[in-house]
């Protein structure tokens, strides 16, 4: 496993981060989840990402139990706050001081740790003053409950405002966690450029486009049994934007490129996002330990210019590049 600095900080994280969105506490039984975490540790992954909203707090509980007994100083544990948790009361969501302070305490209890290495705003809260949010995050850091702060799916303008306030408060906002893949490149023009200027790194989620870039979905063929596209708990909803015949047809053209590189299509997809200098780590989940073992083979891979050009040519017009999609896919008002 290779490691990269996260933003303009001294914190190093593994190039592959193990994430448990849509798996732990919902799709995957706890025993299998623990096996996946064990496989990640065995492969050299030291960075683990979760969120309080995943499986309505159960994912944090499962991860905390799976990591129990590991040397805490050897791990980087990340979690997030914003979306509704618990019974969904009026203050059980957003980035108010009340919700942040209560949420960090709940997350630490479930994760069985005294602190998280990175505490992230899971979305931008349009209904709470940013000054209130950043002051609360700064206090979480000063209380020793988080070492650094980050954001997820914020626009370039929102990231700039957050970094400026963080600097005034003498805390470090060092990361952004957006969706990024060969098919979804909306962060490149604005978010990546602004982040690089400000000393912020990307920890990217869905580098395999929810499994589409693995090549397992073939136009005109039945959906693989047990795949995300058949998951009615949320997976099918997330993947539907990529499940068009024109997209799936172009994705199949990536196979010879992967073969030439000695990679599976999924490994090629993960390696591709890691070619971006502003990407510190690719978030990868798993429902089986062998998926972890296969995915980590993308770490340290260098794709040459010909391979990168061939990927662009193969995907052509199905690549989404509109930077406006970041704001468009985020809530415009707080989710109650």
PDB file of C-alpha atoms in Angstrom, residues 11 28 45 52 58 62 90 109 160 190-191 200 202 219 229 298 317 331:
ATOM      1  CA  UNK A  11      -1.347  13.473   7.926  1.00  0.00           C
ATOM      2  CA  UNK A  28     -23.787  -7.004   4.659  1.00  0.00           C
ATOM      3  CA  UNK A  45      -5.264  -0.153   4.328  1.00  0.00           C
ATOM      4  CA  UNK A  52     -23.449   8.698  11.170  1.00  0.00           C
ATOM      5  CA  UNK A  58     -25.424   1.208  12.573  1.00  0.00           C
ATOM      6  CA  UNK A  62     -20.202  -2.148  13.028  1.00  0.00           C
ATOM      7  CA  UNK A  90     -36.160  18.985  14.198  1.00  0.00           C
ATOM      8  CA  UNK A 109     -19.295   6.300  21.245  1.00  0.00           C
ATOM      9  CA  UNK A 160     -13.097  28.558  -0.399  1.00  0.00           C
ATOM     10  CA  UNK A 190     -13.553  24.070 -10.398  1.00  0.00           C
ATOM     11  CA  UNK A 191     -13.382  21.965  -7.221  1.00  0.00           C
ATOM     12  CA  UNK A 200      -7.191  20.728   0.144  1.00  0.00           C
ATOM     13  CA  UNK A 202      -9.876  14.948  -2.570  1.00  0.00           C
ATOM     14  CA  UNK A 219     -26.415  -3.780 -22.502  1.00  0.00           C
ATOM     15  CA  UNK A 229     -28.470  -2.313  -9.616  1.00  0.00           C
ATOM     16  CA  UNK A 298      -4.826  -0.501  -8.027  1.00  0.00           C
ATOM     17  CA  UNK A 317     -19.501  11.820 -24.939  1.00  0.00           C
ATOM     18  CA  UNK A 331     -29.768  19.630  -1.169  1.00  0.00           C
TER      19      UNK A 331
END
